[in-house]
mmCIF file of C-alpha atoms in Angstrom:
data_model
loop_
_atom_site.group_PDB
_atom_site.id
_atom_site.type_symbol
_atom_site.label_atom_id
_atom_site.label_comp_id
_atom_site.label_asym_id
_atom_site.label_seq_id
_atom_site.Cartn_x
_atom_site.Cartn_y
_atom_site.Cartn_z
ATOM 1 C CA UNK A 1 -37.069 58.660 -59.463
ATOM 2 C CA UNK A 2 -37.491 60.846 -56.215
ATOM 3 C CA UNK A 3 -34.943 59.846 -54.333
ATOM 4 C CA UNK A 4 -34.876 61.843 -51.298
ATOM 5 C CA UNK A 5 -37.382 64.307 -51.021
ATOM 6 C CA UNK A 6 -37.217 67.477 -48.032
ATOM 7 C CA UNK A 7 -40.025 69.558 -47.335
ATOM 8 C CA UNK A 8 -40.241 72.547 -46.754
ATOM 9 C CA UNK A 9 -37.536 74.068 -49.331
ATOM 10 C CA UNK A 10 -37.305 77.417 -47.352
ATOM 11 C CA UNK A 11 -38.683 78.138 -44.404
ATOM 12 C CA UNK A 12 -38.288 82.215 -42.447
ATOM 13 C CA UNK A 13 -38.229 81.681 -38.495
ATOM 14 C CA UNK A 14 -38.556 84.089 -35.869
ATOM 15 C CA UNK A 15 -36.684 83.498 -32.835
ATOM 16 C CA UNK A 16 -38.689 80.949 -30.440
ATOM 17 C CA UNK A 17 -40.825 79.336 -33.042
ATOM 18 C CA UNK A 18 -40.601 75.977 -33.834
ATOM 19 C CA UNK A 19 -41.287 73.799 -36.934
ATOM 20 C CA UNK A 20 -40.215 70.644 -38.183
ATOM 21 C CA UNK A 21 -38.276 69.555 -41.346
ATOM 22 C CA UNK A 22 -39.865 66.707 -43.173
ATOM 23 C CA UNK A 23 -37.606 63.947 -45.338
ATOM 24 C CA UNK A 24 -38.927 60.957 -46.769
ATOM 25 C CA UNK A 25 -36.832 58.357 -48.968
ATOM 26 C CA UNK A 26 -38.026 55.984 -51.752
ATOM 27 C CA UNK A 27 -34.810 54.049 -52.268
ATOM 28 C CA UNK A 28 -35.777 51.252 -49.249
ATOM 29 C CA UNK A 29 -32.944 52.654 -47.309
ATOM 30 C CA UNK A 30 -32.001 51.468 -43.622
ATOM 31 C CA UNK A 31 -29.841 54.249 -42.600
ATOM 32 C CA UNK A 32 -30.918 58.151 -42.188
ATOM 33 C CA UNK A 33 -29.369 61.087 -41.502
ATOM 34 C CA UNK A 34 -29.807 65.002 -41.379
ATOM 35 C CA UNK A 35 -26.613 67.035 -41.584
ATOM 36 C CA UNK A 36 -26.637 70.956 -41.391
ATOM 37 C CA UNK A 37 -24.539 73.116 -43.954
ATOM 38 C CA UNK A 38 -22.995 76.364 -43.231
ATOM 39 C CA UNK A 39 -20.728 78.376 -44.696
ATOM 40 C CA UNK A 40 -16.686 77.767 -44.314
ATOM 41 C CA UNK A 41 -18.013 74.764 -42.391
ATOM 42 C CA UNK A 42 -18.823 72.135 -44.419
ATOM 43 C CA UNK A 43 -21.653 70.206 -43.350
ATOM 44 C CA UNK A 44 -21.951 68.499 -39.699
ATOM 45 C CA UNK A 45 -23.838 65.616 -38.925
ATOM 46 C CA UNK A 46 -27.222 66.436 -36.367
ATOM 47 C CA UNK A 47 -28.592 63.374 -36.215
ATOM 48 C CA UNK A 48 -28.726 59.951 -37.524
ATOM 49 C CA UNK A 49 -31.041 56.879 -37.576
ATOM 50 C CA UNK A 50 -28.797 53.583 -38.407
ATOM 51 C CA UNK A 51 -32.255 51.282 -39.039
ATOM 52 C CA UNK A 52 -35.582 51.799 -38.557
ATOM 53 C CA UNK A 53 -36.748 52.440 -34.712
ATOM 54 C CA UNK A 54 -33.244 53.699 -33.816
ATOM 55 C CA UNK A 55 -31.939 57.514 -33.163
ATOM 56 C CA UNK A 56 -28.781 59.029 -32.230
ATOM 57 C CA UNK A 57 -26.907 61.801 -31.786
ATOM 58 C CA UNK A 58 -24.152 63.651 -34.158
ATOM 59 C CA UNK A 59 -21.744 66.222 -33.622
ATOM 60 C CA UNK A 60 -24.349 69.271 -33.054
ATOM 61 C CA UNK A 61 -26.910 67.897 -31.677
ATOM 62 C CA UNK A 62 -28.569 70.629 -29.069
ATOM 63 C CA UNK A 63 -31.644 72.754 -30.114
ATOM 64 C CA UNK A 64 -32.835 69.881 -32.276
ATOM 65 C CA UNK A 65 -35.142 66.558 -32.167
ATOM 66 C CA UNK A 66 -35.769 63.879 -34.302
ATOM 67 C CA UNK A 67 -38.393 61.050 -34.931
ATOM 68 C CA UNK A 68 -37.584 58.108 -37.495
ATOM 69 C CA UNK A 69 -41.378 57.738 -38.361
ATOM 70 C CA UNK A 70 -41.385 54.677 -40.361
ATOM 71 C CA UNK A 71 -38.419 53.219 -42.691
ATOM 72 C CA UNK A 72 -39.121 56.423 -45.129
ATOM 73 C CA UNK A 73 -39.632 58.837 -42.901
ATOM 74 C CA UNK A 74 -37.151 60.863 -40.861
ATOM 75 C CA UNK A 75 -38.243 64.440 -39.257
ATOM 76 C CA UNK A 76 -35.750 67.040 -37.731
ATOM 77 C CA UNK A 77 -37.539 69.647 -34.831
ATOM 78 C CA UNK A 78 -36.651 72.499 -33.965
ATOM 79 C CA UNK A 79 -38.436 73.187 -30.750
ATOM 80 C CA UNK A 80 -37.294 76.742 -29.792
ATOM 81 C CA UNK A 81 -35.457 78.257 -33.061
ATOM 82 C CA UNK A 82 -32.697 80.809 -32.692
ATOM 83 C CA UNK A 83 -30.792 82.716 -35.259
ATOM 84 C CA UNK A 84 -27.681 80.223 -35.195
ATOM 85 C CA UNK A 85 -29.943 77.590 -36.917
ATOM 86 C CA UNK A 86 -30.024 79.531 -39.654
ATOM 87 C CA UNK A 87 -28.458 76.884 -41.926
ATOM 88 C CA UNK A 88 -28.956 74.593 -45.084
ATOM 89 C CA UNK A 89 -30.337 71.320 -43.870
ATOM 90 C CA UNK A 90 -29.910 68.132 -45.475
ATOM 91 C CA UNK A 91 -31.468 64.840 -45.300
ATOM 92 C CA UNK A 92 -29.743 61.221 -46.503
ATOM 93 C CA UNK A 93 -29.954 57.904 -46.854
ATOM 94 C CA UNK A 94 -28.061 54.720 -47.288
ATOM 95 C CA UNK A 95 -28.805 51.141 -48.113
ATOM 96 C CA UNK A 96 -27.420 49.936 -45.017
ATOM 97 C CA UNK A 97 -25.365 50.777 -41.547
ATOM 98 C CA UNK A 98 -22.105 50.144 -42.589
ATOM 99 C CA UNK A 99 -22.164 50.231 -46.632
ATOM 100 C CA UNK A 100 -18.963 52.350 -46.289
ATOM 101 C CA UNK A 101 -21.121 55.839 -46.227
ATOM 102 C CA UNK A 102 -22.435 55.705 -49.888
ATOM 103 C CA UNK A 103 -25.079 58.572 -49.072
ATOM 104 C CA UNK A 104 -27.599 60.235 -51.116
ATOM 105 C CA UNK A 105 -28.682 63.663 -50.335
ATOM 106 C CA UNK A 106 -31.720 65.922 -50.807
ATOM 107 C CA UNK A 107 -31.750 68.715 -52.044
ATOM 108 C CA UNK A 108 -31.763 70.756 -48.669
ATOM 109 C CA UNK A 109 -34.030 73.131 -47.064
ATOM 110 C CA UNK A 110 -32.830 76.669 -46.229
ATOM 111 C CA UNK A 111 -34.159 78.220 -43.036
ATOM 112 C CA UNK A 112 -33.169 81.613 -41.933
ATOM 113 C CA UNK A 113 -34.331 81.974 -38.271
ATOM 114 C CA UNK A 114 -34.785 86.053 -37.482
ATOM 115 C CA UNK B 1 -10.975 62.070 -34.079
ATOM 116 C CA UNK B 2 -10.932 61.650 -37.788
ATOM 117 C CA UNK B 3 -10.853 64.934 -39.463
ATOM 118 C CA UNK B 4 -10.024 65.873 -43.687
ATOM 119 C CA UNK B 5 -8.515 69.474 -44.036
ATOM 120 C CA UNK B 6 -9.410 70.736 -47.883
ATOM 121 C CA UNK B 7 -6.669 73.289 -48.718
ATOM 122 C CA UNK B 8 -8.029 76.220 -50.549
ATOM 123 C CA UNK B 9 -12.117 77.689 -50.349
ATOM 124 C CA UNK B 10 -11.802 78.813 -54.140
ATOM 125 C CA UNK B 11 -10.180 77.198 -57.099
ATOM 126 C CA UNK B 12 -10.388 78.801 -60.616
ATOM 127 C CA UNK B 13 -8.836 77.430 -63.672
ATOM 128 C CA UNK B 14 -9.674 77.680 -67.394
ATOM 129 C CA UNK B 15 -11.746 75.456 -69.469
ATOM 130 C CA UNK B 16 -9.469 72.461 -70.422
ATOM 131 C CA UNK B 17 -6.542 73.029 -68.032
ATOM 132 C CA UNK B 18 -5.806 70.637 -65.571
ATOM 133 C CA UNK B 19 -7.931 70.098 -62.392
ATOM 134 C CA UNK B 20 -6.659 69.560 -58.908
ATOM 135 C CA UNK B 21 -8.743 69.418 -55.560
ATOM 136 C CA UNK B 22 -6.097 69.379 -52.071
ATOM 137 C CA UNK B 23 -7.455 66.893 -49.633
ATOM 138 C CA UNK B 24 -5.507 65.843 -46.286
ATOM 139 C CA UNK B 25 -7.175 63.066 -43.775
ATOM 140 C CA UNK B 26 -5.752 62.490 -40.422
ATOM 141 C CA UNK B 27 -6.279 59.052 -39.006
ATOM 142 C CA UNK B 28 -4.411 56.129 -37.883
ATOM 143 C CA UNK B 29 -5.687 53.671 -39.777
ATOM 144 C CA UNK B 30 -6.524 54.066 -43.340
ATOM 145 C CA UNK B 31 -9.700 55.284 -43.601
ATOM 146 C CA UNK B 32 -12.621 55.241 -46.017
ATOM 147 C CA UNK B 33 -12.139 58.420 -48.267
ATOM 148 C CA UNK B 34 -14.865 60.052 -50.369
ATOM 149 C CA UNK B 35 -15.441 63.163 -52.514
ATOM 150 C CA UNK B 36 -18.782 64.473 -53.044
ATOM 151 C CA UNK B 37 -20.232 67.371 -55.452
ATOM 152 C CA UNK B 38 -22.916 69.710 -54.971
ATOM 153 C CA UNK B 39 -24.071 71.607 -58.163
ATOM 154 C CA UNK B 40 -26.043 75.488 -57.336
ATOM 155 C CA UNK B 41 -28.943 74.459 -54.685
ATOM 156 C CA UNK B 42 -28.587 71.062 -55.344
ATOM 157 C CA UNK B 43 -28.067 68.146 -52.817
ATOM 158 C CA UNK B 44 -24.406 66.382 -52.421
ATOM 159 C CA UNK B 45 -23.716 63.443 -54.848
ATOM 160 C CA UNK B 46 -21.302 61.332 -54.756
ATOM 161 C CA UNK B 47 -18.115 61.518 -57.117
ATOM 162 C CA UNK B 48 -15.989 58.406 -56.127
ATOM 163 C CA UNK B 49 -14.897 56.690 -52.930
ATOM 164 C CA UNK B 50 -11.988 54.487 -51.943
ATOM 165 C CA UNK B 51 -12.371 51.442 -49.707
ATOM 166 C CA UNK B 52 -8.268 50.205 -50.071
ATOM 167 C CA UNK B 53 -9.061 47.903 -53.045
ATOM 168 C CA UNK B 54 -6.869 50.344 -55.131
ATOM 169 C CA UNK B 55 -4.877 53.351 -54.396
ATOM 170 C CA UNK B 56 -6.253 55.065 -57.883
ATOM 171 C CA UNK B 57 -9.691 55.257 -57.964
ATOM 172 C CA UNK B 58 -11.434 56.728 -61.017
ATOM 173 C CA UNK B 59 -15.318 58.365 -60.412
ATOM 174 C CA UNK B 60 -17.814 59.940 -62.339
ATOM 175 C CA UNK B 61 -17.622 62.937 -64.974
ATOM 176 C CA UNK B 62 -13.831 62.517 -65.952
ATOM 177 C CA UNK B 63 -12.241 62.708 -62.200
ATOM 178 C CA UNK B 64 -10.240 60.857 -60.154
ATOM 179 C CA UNK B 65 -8.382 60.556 -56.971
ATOM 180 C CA UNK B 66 -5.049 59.006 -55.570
ATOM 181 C CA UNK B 67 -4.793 57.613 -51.840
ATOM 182 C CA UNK B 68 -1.311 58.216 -50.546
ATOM 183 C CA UNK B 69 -0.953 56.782 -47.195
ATOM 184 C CA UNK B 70 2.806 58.160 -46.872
ATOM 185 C CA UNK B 71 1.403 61.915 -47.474
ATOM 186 C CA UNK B 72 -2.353 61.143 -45.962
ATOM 187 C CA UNK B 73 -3.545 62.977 -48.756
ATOM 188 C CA UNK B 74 -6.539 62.158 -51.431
ATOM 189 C CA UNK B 75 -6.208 64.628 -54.367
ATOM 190 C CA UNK B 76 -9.175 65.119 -56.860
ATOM 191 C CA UNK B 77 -7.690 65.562 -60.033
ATOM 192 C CA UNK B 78 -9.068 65.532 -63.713
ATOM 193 C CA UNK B 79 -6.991 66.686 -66.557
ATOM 194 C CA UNK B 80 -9.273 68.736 -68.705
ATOM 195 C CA UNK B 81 -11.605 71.288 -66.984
ATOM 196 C CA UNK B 82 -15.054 71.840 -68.472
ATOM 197 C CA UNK B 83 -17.498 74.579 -67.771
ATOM 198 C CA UNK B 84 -19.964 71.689 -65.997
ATOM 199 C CA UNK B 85 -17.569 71.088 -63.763
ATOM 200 C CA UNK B 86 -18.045 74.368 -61.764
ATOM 201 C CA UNK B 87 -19.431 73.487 -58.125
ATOM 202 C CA UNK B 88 -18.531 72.852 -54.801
ATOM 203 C CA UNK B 89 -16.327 70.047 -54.549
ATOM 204 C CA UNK B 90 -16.388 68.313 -50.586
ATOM 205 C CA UNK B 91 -13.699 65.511 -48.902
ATOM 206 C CA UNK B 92 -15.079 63.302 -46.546
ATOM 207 C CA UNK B 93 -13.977 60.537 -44.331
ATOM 208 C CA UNK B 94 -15.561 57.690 -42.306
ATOM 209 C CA UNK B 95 -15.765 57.917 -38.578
ATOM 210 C CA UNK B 96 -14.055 54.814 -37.508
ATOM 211 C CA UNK B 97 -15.767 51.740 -39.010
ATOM 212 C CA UNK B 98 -18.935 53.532 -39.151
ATOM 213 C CA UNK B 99 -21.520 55.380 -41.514
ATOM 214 C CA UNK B 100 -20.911 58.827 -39.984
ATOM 215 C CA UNK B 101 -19.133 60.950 -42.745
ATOM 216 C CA UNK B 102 -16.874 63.892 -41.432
ATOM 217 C CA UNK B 103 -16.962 66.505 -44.411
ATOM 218 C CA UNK B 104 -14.007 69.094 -45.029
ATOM 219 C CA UNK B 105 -14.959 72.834 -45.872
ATOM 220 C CA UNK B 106 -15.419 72.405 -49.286
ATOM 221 C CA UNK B 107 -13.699 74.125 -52.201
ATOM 222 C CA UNK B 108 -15.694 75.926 -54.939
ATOM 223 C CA UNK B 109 -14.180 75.117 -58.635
ATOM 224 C CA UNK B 110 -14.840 78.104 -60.789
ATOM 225 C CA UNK B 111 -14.098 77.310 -64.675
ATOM 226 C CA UNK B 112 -13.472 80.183 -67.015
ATOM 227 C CA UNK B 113 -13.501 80.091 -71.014
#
């Protein structure tokens, strides 16, 4: 049972580079989501993708992009990275916009942008 | 805006002694409450949620929390603290009517022997 499954698990930066953060679900899961964690913050919602062929934006939004490939698939960019997205990312899914926020969680990728 | 305020970063208690977890929501409408755990470089999973069918709701691994609308608070208790239980314990409340969870800060549970 996979679950949700992020790639890549760490990932070093420097500043200006970009890459993307991969996370793919096997659940059959409408709803997406990548949240950021940092510490004595909690974690903060980037993005979100309510159904398949939807986006939109979260509390922290700026420096970042996303593309809901396919039901499974939802990818986080970072086009230009700088050192305050150095963070724990997380990808999740639900069964459904509107479940009451039952998600499930990866198990995060760490990126430390220099 | 909907916001949960998680008093104390760092709890520490010994193995069998009581647990408690502070969690305050503000909203004006009762809201859709959660706590979540996340275990050393591990994910978030969730522990138990309330959705007003019941003011105690009872989770996962031994814990459970009360909704008290007249204190807006949503403890995390469990009587008997065992050394699995160490982690990072988060509060979380709906946005509105939506999927959009607004985590607290988190407080790390540290058990000792």
């Amino acid at each position: 049972n996979a679950g949700v499954t992020q790639t890549p698990k760490f990932q070093v930066l420097k500043t200006g580079q970009s890459m993307t953060l991969q996370c793919a679900q096997d659940m059959n899961h409408n709803s997406m989501y990548w949240y950021r964690q940092d510490p004595g913050m909690g974690l903060r919602l980037i993005y979100y993708s309510a159904s398949e062929g939807t986006t939109d934006k979260g509390e922290v939004p700026n420096g970042y992009n996303v593309s809901r490939l396919n039901k499974r698939e939802f990818s986080l960019r970072l086009e230009s990275a700088a050192p305050s997205q150095t963070s724990v990312y997380f990808c999740a899914s639900n069964l459904r916009w509107g479940s009451t926020g039952e998600l499930f969680f990866g198990e995060g990728s760490r990126l430390t942008v220099l | 805006a909907q916001s949960v305020t998680q008093l104390g970063s760092h709890v520490s208690v010994s193995e069998g002694a009581l647990v408690l977890l502070r969690c305050n929501y503000s909203s004006s409408v009762p809201p859709y409450l959660f706590w979540y755990v996340q275990y050393p470089n591990q994910g978030l999973q969730l522990l138990l949620k309330y959705t007003s069918a019941a003011t105690l709701v009872k989770g996962i691994n031994g814990f459970e929390a009360e909704f008290k609308k007249s204190e807006t608070s949503f403890h995390l208790t469990k009587p008997s603290a065992h050394m699995s239980d160490a982690a990072e314990y988060f509060c979380a409340v709906s946005e509105g009517n939506t999927d959009k969870l607004i985590f607290g800060t988190g407080t790390r549970l540290q058990v000792f022997p």
